[in-house]
């Protein structure tokens, strides 16, 4: 079913139905839901996604699949999940201990580049034509990297306050405290990009731009894009929202929100830090 989705969605749908009949577990149900989206059966996909989300309320994949089905159906609830104006926020980080932001970014880039030892992207991740660090960055002893995590308290606190303590998918998890479920750096070469994806085990996800190529000033090269699913749908669903990367700026957004980056040209790399925050 997975292999056929992008080639023959109807055949993928039948494979997924057969798998579900043999073993109707949550993993198979998620694949069946994806196959129904690929084949254009949005109402059935929505029912499956609702069941997945009910059984696994913090599973960001279930919410992403449900949102995709709602968008295909024109359901107004989609626009609450993908309220870009409210939920995609940009922050400029403070840089204590440095004379200015430019000096800190220079030191931060040097520290991060020293950890990018791989020649190409890892298997199973969203980036293409670049490299990703393998160690949890919060463990780094480098002063510039430590300063990055120290400076996150204010923006993450602001984001949680914006969400408020509510009964919705995001607000019900607000405790006023957070921890990092993952933190890594990505360096994309020219021609590199991120395929559209979500962060299944996250809550609040991020992109912090350390170095940006000059190509970002031409069209939307290297920009963040939101809304285009990372799986086939019938009909196809294009990206709806774009954010220009600016060195020194942090972008926060829900982990269930489909996102990627657009390819860029030139000679310079695009260097970022990303993390997932979850309630503590």
PDB file of C-alpha atoms in Angstrom:
ATOM      1  CA  UNK A   1       0.000   0.000   0.000  1.00  0.00           C
ATOM      2  CA  UNK A   2       2.762   2.443   0.896  1.00  0.00           C
ATOM      3  CA  UNK A   3       4.693   1.753  -2.295  1.00  0.00           C
ATOM      4  CA  UNK A   4       1.641   2.035  -4.524  1.00  0.00           C
ATOM      5  CA  UNK A   5       0.169   5.257  -3.130  1.00  0.00           C
ATOM      6  CA  UNK A   6       2.091   7.577  -5.426  1.00  0.00           C
ATOM      7  CA  UNK A   7       1.810   5.275  -8.450  1.00  0.00           C
ATOM      8  CA  UNK A   8      -1.599   3.625  -8.351  1.00  0.00           C
ATOM      9  CA  UNK A   9      -3.776   4.994  -5.498  1.00  0.00           C
ATOM     10  CA  UNK A  10      -6.677   2.626  -6.183  1.00  0.00           C
ATOM     11  CA  UNK A  11      -4.397  -0.388  -5.991  1.00  0.00           C
ATOM     12  CA  UNK A  12      -2.857   1.037  -2.802  1.00  0.00           C
ATOM     13  CA  UNK A  13      -6.346   1.382  -1.356  1.00  0.00           C
ATOM     14  CA  UNK A  14      -7.121  -2.273  -2.042  1.00  0.00           C
ATOM     15  CA  UNK A  15      -3.819  -3.405  -0.524  1.00  0.00           C
ATOM     16  CA  UNK A  16      -4.586  -1.359   2.591  1.00  0.00           C
ATOM     17  CA  UNK A  17      -8.092  -2.812   2.836  1.00  0.00           C
ATOM     18  CA  UNK A  18      -6.632  -6.324   2.646  1.00  0.00           C
ATOM     19  CA  UNK A  19      -4.072  -5.502   5.327  1.00  0.00           C
ATOM     20  CA  UNK A  20      -6.738  -4.019   7.587  1.00  0.00           C
ATOM     21  CA  UNK A  21      -8.913  -7.107   7.208  1.00  0.00           C
ATOM     22  CA  UNK A  22      -5.971  -9.254   8.291  1.00  0.00           C
ATOM     23  CA  UNK A  23      -4.754  -7.052  11.151  1.00  0.00           C
ATOM     24  CA  UNK A  24      -6.843  -3.968  12.012  1.00  0.00           C
ATOM     25  CA  UNK A  25      -4.283  -2.402  14.343  1.00  0.00           C
ATOM     26  CA  UNK A  26      -3.512   1.299  14.692  1.00  0.00           C
ATOM     27  CA  UNK A  27      -0.499   1.182  12.358  1.00  0.00           C
ATOM     28  CA  UNK A  28      -2.449  -0.511   9.579  1.00  0.00           C
ATOM     29  CA  UNK A  29      -5.397   1.831  10.145  1.00  0.00           C
ATOM     30  CA  UNK A  30      -3.115   4.842   9.661  1.00  0.00           C
ATOM     31  CA  UNK A  31      -1.903   3.409   6.338  1.00  0.00           C
ATOM     32  CA  UNK A  32      -5.498   2.673   5.294  1.00  0.00           C
ATOM     33  CA  UNK A  33      -6.398   6.275   6.118  1.00  0.00           C
ATOM     34  CA  UNK A  34      -3.515   7.533   3.971  1.00  0.00           C
ATOM     35  CA  UNK A  35      -4.549   5.228   1.127  1.00  0.00           C
ATOM     36  CA  UNK A  36      -8.106   6.558   1.288  1.00  0.00           C
ATOM     37  CA  UNK A  37      -6.782  10.120   1.030  1.00  0.00           C
ATOM     38  CA  UNK A  38      -4.665   9.102  -1.959  1.00  0.00           C
ATOM     39  CA  UNK A  39      -7.677   7.481  -3.631  1.00  0.00           C
ATOM     40  CA  UNK A  40      -9.985  10.416  -2.888  1.00  0.00           C
ATOM     41  CA  UNK A  41     -12.183   8.788  -0.212  1.00  0.00           C
ATOM     42  CA  UNK A  42     -12.045  11.748   2.158  1.00  0.00           C
ATOM     43  CA  UNK A  43     -15.172  11.016   4.209  1.00  0.00           C
ATOM     44  CA  UNK A  44     -13.995   7.488   5.017  1.00  0.00           C
ATOM     45  CA  UNK A  45     -10.501   8.795   5.776  1.00  0.00           C
ATOM     46  CA  UNK A  46     -11.941  11.352   8.186  1.00  0.00           C
ATOM     47  CA  UNK A  47     -13.812   8.644  10.101  1.00  0.00           C
ATOM     48  CA  UNK A  48     -10.651   6.555  10.416  1.00  0.00           C
ATOM     49  CA  UNK A  49      -8.577   9.568  11.504  1.00  0.00           C
ATOM     50  CA  UNK A  50     -11.171  10.517  14.106  1.00  0.00           C
ATOM     51  CA  UNK A  51     -10.866   7.016  15.568  1.00  0.00           C
ATOM     52  CA  UNK A  52      -7.073   7.192  15.588  1.00  0.00           C
ATOM     53  CA  UNK A  53      -7.118  10.576  17.286  1.00  0.00           C
ATOM     54  CA  UNK A  54      -9.646   9.354  19.859  1.00  0.00           C
ATOM     55  CA  UNK A  55      -7.456   6.354  20.716  1.00  0.00           C
ATOM     56  CA  UNK A  56      -4.138   8.251  20.510  1.00  0.00           C
ATOM     57  CA  UNK A  57      -5.009  11.901  21.317  1.00  0.00           C
ATOM     58  CA  UNK A  58      -1.403  13.152  21.311  1.00  0.00           C
ATOM     59  CA  UNK A  59      -0.435  11.438  18.041  1.00  0.00           C
ATOM     60  CA  UNK A  60       0.286  14.300  15.664  1.00  0.00           C
ATOM     61  CA  UNK A  61      -0.036  12.019  12.633  1.00  0.00           C
ATOM     62  CA  UNK A  62      -3.677  11.292  13.479  1.00  0.00           C
ATOM     63  CA  UNK A  63      -4.424  15.020  13.679  1.00  0.00           C
ATOM     64  CA  UNK A  64      -2.562  15.694  10.428  1.00  0.00           C
ATOM     65  CA  UNK A  65      -4.538  12.997   8.612  1.00  0.00           C
ATOM     66  CA  UNK A  66      -7.815  14.306  10.013  1.00  0.00           C
ATOM     67  CA  UNK A  67      -6.946  17.850   8.970  1.00  0.00           C
ATOM     68  CA  UNK A  68      -6.093  16.677   5.454  1.00  0.00           C
ATOM     69  CA  UNK A  69      -9.438  14.898   5.154  1.00  0.00           C
ATOM     70  CA  UNK A  70     -11.257  17.985   6.441  1.00  0.00           C
ATOM     71  CA  UNK A  71      -9.506  20.165   3.877  1.00  0.00           C
ATOM     72  CA  UNK A  72     -10.502  17.805   1.063  1.00  0.00           C
ATOM     73  CA  UNK A  73     -14.100  17.928   2.305  1.00  0.00           C
ATOM     74  CA  UNK A  74     -14.169  21.707   2.731  1.00  0.00           C
ATOM     75  CA  UNK A  75     -14.917  21.233   6.437  1.00  0.00           C
ATOM     76  CA  UNK A  76     -14.559  24.576   8.306  1.00  0.00           C
ATOM     77  CA  UNK A  77     -12.875  22.792  11.209  1.00  0.00           C
ATOM     78  CA  UNK A  78      -9.787  22.544   9.013  1.00  0.00           C
ATOM     79  CA  UNK A  79      -9.268  26.287   9.261  1.00  0.00           C
ATOM     80  CA  UNK A  80      -9.132  26.087  13.049  1.00  0.00           C
ATOM     81  CA  UNK A  81      -6.369  23.477  12.851  1.00  0.00           C
ATOM     82  CA  UNK A  82      -4.500  25.430  10.168  1.00  0.00           C
ATOM     83  CA  UNK A  83      -5.008  28.961  11.448  1.00  0.00           C
ATOM     84  CA  UNK A  84      -1.709  30.228  10.076  1.00  0.00           C
ATOM     85  CA  UNK A  85      -2.175  33.794  11.325  1.00  0.00           C
ATOM     86  CA  UNK A  86      -2.530  32.584  14.914  1.00  0.00           C
ATOM     87  CA  UNK A  87      -0.461  29.407  15.041  1.00  0.00           C
ATOM     88  CA  UNK A  88       2.631  30.149  12.908  1.00  0.00           C
ATOM     89  CA  UNK A  89       4.627  32.677  14.935  1.00  0.00           C
ATOM     90  CA  UNK A  90       7.973  34.398  14.313  1.00  0.00           C
ATOM     91  CA  UNK A  91      10.261  35.483  17.168  1.00  0.00           C
ATOM     92  CA  UNK A  92      13.637  37.241  17.236  1.00  0.00           C
ATOM     93  CA  UNK A  93      15.846  35.674  19.889  1.00  0.00           C
ATOM     94  CA  UNK A  94      17.768  37.685  22.450  1.00  0.00           C
ATOM     95  CA  UNK A  95      21.523  37.070  22.586  1.00  0.00           C
ATOM     96  CA  UNK A  96      22.819  37.570  26.123  1.00  0.00           C
ATOM     97  CA  UNK A  97      26.592  37.458  26.413  1.00  0.00           C
ATOM     98  CA  UNK A  98      27.297  38.770  22.898  1.00  0.00           C
ATOM     99  CA  UNK A  99      27.685  42.353  21.750  1.00  0.00           C
ATOM    100  CA  UNK A 100      25.145  41.813  18.986  1.00  0.00           C
ATOM    101  CA  UNK A 101      23.153  39.122  17.250  1.00  0.00           C
ATOM    102  CA  UNK A 102      25.526  38.918  14.267  1.00  0.00           C
ATOM    103  CA  UNK A 103      28.457  37.956  16.511  1.00  0.00           C
ATOM    104  CA  UNK A 104      26.404  35.286  18.242  1.00  0.00           C
ATOM    105  CA  UNK A 105      25.164  33.826  14.959  1.00  0.00           C
ATOM    106  CA  UNK A 106      28.757  33.654  13.695  1.00  0.00           C
ATOM    107  CA  UNK A 107      29.827  31.674  16.767  1.00  0.00           C
ATOM    108  CA  UNK A 108      26.706  29.523  16.617  1.00  0.00           C
ATOM    109  CA  UNK A 109      27.273  28.698  12.938  1.00  0.00           C
ATOM    110  CA  UNK A 110      30.875  27.704  13.637  1.00  0.00           C
ATOM    111  CA  UNK A 111      29.784  25.405  16.468  1.00  0.00           C
ATOM    112  CA  UNK A 112      27.038  23.778  14.397  1.00  0.00           C
ATOM    113  CA  UNK A 113      29.126  23.358  11.252  1.00  0.00           C
ATOM    114  CA  UNK A 114      31.682  21.503  13.338  1.00  0.00           C
ATOM    115  CA  UNK A 115      29.036  18.854  14.054  1.00  0.00           C
ATOM    116  CA  UNK A 116      27.965  18.341  10.439  1.00  0.00           C
ATOM    117  CA  UNK A 117      30.279  15.499   9.557  1.00  0.00           C
ATOM    118  CA  UNK A 118      28.012  13.601   7.165  1.00  0.00           C
ATOM    119  CA  UNK A 119      28.222  14.012   3.397  1.00  0.00           C
ATOM    120  CA  UNK A 120      24.530  13.666   2.675  1.00  0.00           C
ATOM    121  CA  UNK A 121      21.110  13.363   4.242  1.00  0.00           C
ATOM    122  CA  UNK A 122      20.168  10.463   6.534  1.00  0.00           C
ATOM    123  CA  UNK A 123      17.670   7.787   5.544  1.00  0.00           C
ATOM    124  CA  UNK A 124      14.117   8.307   6.779  1.00  0.00           C
ATOM    125  CA  UNK A 125      14.327  12.056   7.442  1.00  0.00           C
ATOM    126  CA  UNK A 126      12.692  14.963   5.608  1.00  0.00           C
ATOM    127  CA  UNK A 127      15.779  16.725   4.268  1.00  0.00           C
ATOM    128  CA  UNK A 128      17.208  16.167   0.798  1.00  0.00           C
ATOM    129  CA  UNK A 129      20.728  17.172  -0.321  1.00  0.00           C
ATOM    130  CA  UNK A 130      22.193  18.162   3.002  1.00  0.00           C
ATOM    131  CA  UNK A 131      23.168  16.818   6.410  1.00  0.00           C
ATOM    132  CA  UNK A 132      21.664  16.525   9.875  1.00  0.00           C
ATOM    133  CA  UNK A 133      23.400  16.297  13.231  1.00  0.00           C
ATOM    134  CA  UNK A 134      22.915  13.057  15.135  1.00  0.00           C
ATOM    135  CA  UNK A 135      23.406  14.050  18.784  1.00  0.00           C
ATOM    136  CA  UNK A 136      20.822  15.835  20.927  1.00  0.00           C
ATOM    137  CA  UNK A 137      21.948  19.467  20.776  1.00  0.00           C
ATOM    138  CA  UNK A 138      20.781  20.179  24.327  1.00  0.00           C
ATOM    139  CA  UNK A 139      23.730  18.081  25.498  1.00  0.00           C
ATOM    140  CA  UNK A 140      26.277  20.346  23.803  1.00  0.00           C
ATOM    141  CA  UNK A 141      28.774  22.157  26.020  1.00  0.00           C
ATOM    142  CA  UNK A 142      29.371  24.853  23.426  1.00  0.00           C
ATOM    143  CA  UNK A 143      28.580  28.303  24.826  1.00  0.00           C
ATOM    144  CA  UNK A 144      26.804  29.565  21.703  1.00  0.00           C
ATOM    145  CA  UNK A 145      24.580  26.466  21.472  1.00  0.00           C
ATOM    146  CA  UNK A 146      23.768  26.634  25.184  1.00  0.00           C
ATOM    147  CA  UNK A 147      22.773  30.282  24.733  1.00  0.00           C
ATOM    148  CA  UNK A 148      20.309  29.236  22.043  1.00  0.00           C
ATOM    149  CA  UNK A 149      18.397  26.943  24.388  1.00  0.00           C
ATOM    150  CA  UNK A 150      18.526  29.485  27.213  1.00  0.00           C
ATOM    151  CA  UNK A 151      16.977  32.104  24.938  1.00  0.00           C
ATOM    152  CA  UNK A 152      13.964  29.885  24.118  1.00  0.00           C
ATOM    153  CA  UNK A 153      12.152  30.359  27.430  1.00  0.00           C
ATOM    154  CA  UNK A 154      10.597  33.660  26.418  1.00  0.00           C
ATOM    155  CA  UNK A 155       9.250  32.702  22.952  1.00  0.00           C
ATOM    156  CA  UNK A 156       8.004  29.269  24.032  1.00  0.00           C
ATOM    157  CA  UNK A 157       6.378  30.848  27.083  1.00  0.00           C
ATOM    158  CA  UNK A 158       4.737  33.418  24.838  1.00  0.00           C
ATOM    159  CA  UNK A 159       3.489  30.691  22.489  1.00  0.00           C
ATOM    160  CA  UNK A 160       2.006  28.663  25.340  1.00  0.00           C
ATOM    161  CA  UNK A 161       0.319  31.795  26.706  1.00  0.00           C
ATOM    162  CA  UNK A 162      -1.145  32.459  23.259  1.00  0.00           C
ATOM    163  CA  UNK A 163      -2.553  28.912  23.161  1.00  0.00           C
ATOM    164  CA  UNK A 164      -4.057  29.287  26.633  1.00  0.00           C
ATOM    165  CA  UNK A 165      -5.397  26.492  28.800  1.00  0.00           C
ATOM    166  CA  UNK A 166      -8.330  25.335  26.685  1.00  0.00           C
ATOM    167  CA  UNK A 167     -10.058  22.113  25.679  1.00  0.00           C
ATOM    168  CA  UNK A 168      -8.738  22.077  22.103  1.00  0.00           C
ATOM    169  CA  UNK A 169      -5.930  19.869  20.770  1.00  0.00           C
ATOM    170  CA  UNK A 170      -3.154  22.318  21.588  1.00  0.00           C
ATOM    171  CA  UNK A 171      -4.453  24.144  24.644  1.00  0.00           C
ATOM    172  CA  UNK A 172      -5.429  21.066  26.653  1.00  0.00           C
ATOM    173  CA  UNK A 173      -1.736  20.132  26.852  1.00  0.00           C
ATOM    174  CA  UNK A 174      -0.597  23.495  28.228  1.00  0.00           C
ATOM    175  CA  UNK A 175       0.984  23.087  31.663  1.00  0.00           C
ATOM    176  CA  UNK A 176       3.155  26.211  31.690  1.00  0.00           C
ATOM    177  CA  UNK A 177       6.249  24.021  31.472  1.00  0.00           C
ATOM    178  CA  UNK A 178       7.976  22.256  28.579  1.00  0.00           C
ATOM    179  CA  UNK A 179      10.833  19.950  27.722  1.00  0.00           C
ATOM    180  CA  UNK A 180      12.645  19.119  24.492  1.00  0.00           C
ATOM    181  CA  UNK A 181      11.719  15.859  22.796  1.00  0.00           C
ATOM    182  CA  UNK A 182      14.419  16.376  20.165  1.00  0.00           C
ATOM    183  CA  UNK A 183      16.842  19.054  18.988  1.00  0.00           C
ATOM    184  CA  UNK A 184      19.045  18.911  15.901  1.00  0.00           C
ATOM    185  CA  UNK A 185      20.659  21.002  13.165  1.00  0.00           C
ATOM    186  CA  UNK A 186      20.188  20.761   9.396  1.00  0.00           C
ATOM    187  CA  UNK A 187      22.545  22.137   6.755  1.00  0.00           C
ATOM    188  CA  UNK A 188      21.086  22.142   3.245  1.00  0.00           C
ATOM    189  CA  UNK A 189      23.276  22.502   0.187  1.00  0.00           C
ATOM    190  CA  UNK A 190      22.103  24.466  -2.879  1.00  0.00           C
ATOM    191  CA  UNK A 191      19.302  22.468  -4.463  1.00  0.00           C
ATOM    192  CA  UNK A 192      18.378  21.068  -1.053  1.00  0.00           C
ATOM    193  CA  UNK A 193      14.960  21.147   0.534  1.00  0.00           C
ATOM    194  CA  UNK A 194      12.693  19.467   3.061  1.00  0.00           C
ATOM    195  CA  UNK A 195       9.890  17.251   1.818  1.00  0.00           C
ATOM    196  CA  UNK A 196       6.553  17.956   3.472  1.00  0.00           C
ATOM    197  CA  UNK A 197       6.202  16.237   6.833  1.00  0.00           C
ATOM    198  CA  UNK A 198       4.912  16.479  10.397  1.00  0.00           C
ATOM    199  CA  UNK A 199       6.504  15.627  13.750  1.00  0.00           C
ATOM    200  CA  UNK A 200       4.464  12.715  15.059  1.00  0.00           C
ATOM    201  CA  UNK A 201       5.713  12.787  18.666  1.00  0.00           C
ATOM    202  CA  UNK A 202       5.884  16.562  19.075  1.00  0.00           C
ATOM    203  CA  UNK A 203       3.573  19.347  20.253  1.00  0.00           C
ATOM    204  CA  UNK A 204       5.267  22.612  19.308  1.00  0.00           C
ATOM    205  CA  UNK A 205       7.796  22.397  16.466  1.00  0.00           C
ATOM    206  CA  UNK A 206      10.271  24.959  15.219  1.00  0.00           C
ATOM    207  CA  UNK A 207      12.750  26.293  12.711  1.00  0.00           C
ATOM    208  CA  UNK A 208      15.543  28.631  13.817  1.00  0.00           C
ATOM    209  CA  UNK A 209      17.562  30.112  10.973  1.00  0.00           C
ATOM    210  CA  UNK A 210      21.275  30.526  11.631  1.00  0.00           C
ATOM    211  CA  UNK A 211      22.575  31.141   8.092  1.00  0.00           C
ATOM    212  CA  UNK A 212      20.419  31.829   5.038  1.00  0.00           C
ATOM    213  CA  UNK A 213      21.486  31.920   1.364  1.00  0.00           C
ATOM    214  CA  UNK A 214      21.096  35.044  -0.771  1.00  0.00           C
ATOM    215  CA  UNK A 215      18.648  33.107  -2.957  1.00  0.00           C
ATOM    216  CA  UNK A 216      15.861  33.645  -0.394  1.00  0.00           C
ATOM    217  CA  UNK A 217      15.458  37.133  -1.881  1.00  0.00           C
ATOM    218  CA  UNK A 218      14.537  35.643  -5.269  1.00  0.00           C
ATOM    219  CA  UNK A 219      11.002  34.317  -5.386  1.00  0.00           C
ATOM    220  CA  UNK A 220      10.408  32.004  -2.447  1.00  0.00           C
ATOM    221  CA  UNK A 221      13.598  29.976  -2.690  1.00  0.00           C
ATOM    222  CA  UNK A 222      14.460  28.305   0.595  1.00  0.00           C
ATOM    223  CA  UNK A 223      11.259  29.515   2.264  1.00  0.00           C
ATOM    224  CA  UNK A 224       9.202  27.506   4.734  1.00  0.00           C
ATOM    225  CA  UNK A 225       5.954  26.231   3.250  1.00  0.00           C
ATOM    226  CA  UNK A 226       2.883  25.035   5.141  1.00  0.00           C
ATOM    227  CA  UNK A 227      -0.225  23.069   4.264  1.00  0.00           C
ATOM    228  CA  UNK A 228       0.841  20.730   1.473  1.00  0.00           C
ATOM    229  CA  UNK A 229       0.494  17.141   2.707  1.00  0.00           C
ATOM    230  CA  UNK A 230       3.508  14.858   2.609  1.00  0.00           C
ATOM    231  CA  UNK A 231       1.391  12.129   1.043  1.00  0.00           C
ATOM    232  CA  UNK A 232      -0.582  11.838  -2.207  1.00  0.00           C
ATOM    233  CA  UNK A 233      -4.156  13.139  -2.199  1.00  0.00           C
ATOM    234  CA  UNK A 234      -6.887  13.159  -4.815  1.00  0.00           C
ATOM    235  CA  UNK A 235      -7.129  15.980  -5.690  1.00  0.00           C
ATOM    236  CA  UNK A 236      -3.627  17.321  -4.901  1.00  0.00           C
ATOM    237  CA  UNK A 237      -3.519  19.971  -2.152  1.00  0.00           C
ATOM    238  CA  UNK A 238      -0.979  22.780  -2.658  1.00  0.00           C
ATOM    239  CA  UNK A 239       0.848  24.725   0.046  1.00  0.00           C
ATOM    240  CA  UNK A 240      -1.154  27.608   1.505  1.00  0.00           C
ATOM    241  CA  UNK A 241       1.272  29.619   3.624  1.00  0.00           C
ATOM    242  CA  UNK A 242       4.921  30.630   3.228  1.00  0.00           C
ATOM    243  CA  UNK A 243       7.442  32.125   5.651  1.00  0.00           C
ATOM    244  CA  UNK A 244      10.658  33.798   4.570  1.00  0.00           C
ATOM    245  CA  UNK A 245      13.660  32.556   6.597  1.00  0.00           C
ATOM    246  CA  UNK A 246      15.566  35.358   8.330  1.00  0.00           C
ATOM    247  CA  UNK A 247      18.834  34.664  10.148  1.00  0.00           C
ATOM    248  CA  UNK A 248      18.292  35.032  13.893  1.00  0.00           C
ATOM    249  CA  UNK A 249      14.554  34.410  13.749  1.00  0.00           C
ATOM    250  CA  UNK A 250      12.674  31.488  15.279  1.00  0.00           C
ATOM    251  CA  UNK A 251       9.417  30.164  13.800  1.00  0.00           C
ATOM    252  CA  UNK A 252       7.095  28.122  16.037  1.00  0.00           C
ATOM    253  CA  UNK A 253       4.111  26.087  14.825  1.00  0.00           C
ATOM    254  CA  UNK A 254       2.038  23.001  15.789  1.00  0.00           C
ATOM    255  CA  UNK A 255       3.742  19.665  15.225  1.00  0.00           C
ATOM    256  CA  UNK A 256       0.719  18.290  13.318  1.00  0.00           C
ATOM    257  CA  UNK A 257       0.990  21.007  10.668  1.00  0.00           C
ATOM    258  CA  UNK A 258       2.331  19.815   7.296  1.00  0.00           C
ATOM    259  CA  UNK A 259       5.479  21.793   6.481  1.00  0.00           C
ATOM    260  CA  UNK A 260       8.571  21.677   4.281  1.00  0.00           C
ATOM    261  CA  UNK A 261      11.048  23.999   2.585  1.00  0.00           C
ATOM    262  CA  UNK A 262      11.415  25.009  -1.035  1.00  0.00           C
ATOM    263  CA  UNK A 263      14.638  24.306  -2.990  1.00  0.00           C
ATOM    264  CA  UNK A 264      17.129  27.135  -3.494  1.00  0.00           C
ATOM    265  CA  UNK A 265      19.964  27.927  -5.866  1.00  0.00           C
ATOM    266  CA  UNK A 266      23.370  29.561  -5.473  1.00  0.00           C
ATOM    267  CA  UNK A 267      26.492  28.557  -3.585  1.00  0.00           C
ATOM    268  CA  UNK A 268      25.714  29.229   0.096  1.00  0.00           C
ATOM    269  CA  UNK A 269      24.204  26.715   2.522  1.00  0.00           C
ATOM    270  CA  UNK A 270      21.043  27.059   4.592  1.00  0.00           C
ATOM    271  CA  UNK A 271      21.840  26.300   8.264  1.00  0.00           C
ATOM    272  CA  UNK A 272      19.100  25.799  10.856  1.00  0.00           C
ATOM    273  CA  UNK A 273      18.300  24.395  14.284  1.00  0.00           C
ATOM    274  CA  UNK A 274      15.016  22.575  14.882  1.00  0.00           C
ATOM    275  CA  UNK A 275      13.455  21.160  18.023  1.00  0.00           C
ATOM    276  CA  UNK A 276      10.213  19.661  19.252  1.00  0.00           C
ATOM    277  CA  UNK A 277       8.842  20.889  22.571  1.00  0.00           C
ATOM    278  CA  UNK A 278       6.339  18.834  24.566  1.00  0.00           C
ATOM    279  CA  UNK A 279       4.604  19.502  27.897  1.00  0.00           C
ATOM    280  CA  UNK A 280       6.619  18.843  31.045  1.00  0.00           C
TER     281      UNK A 280
END
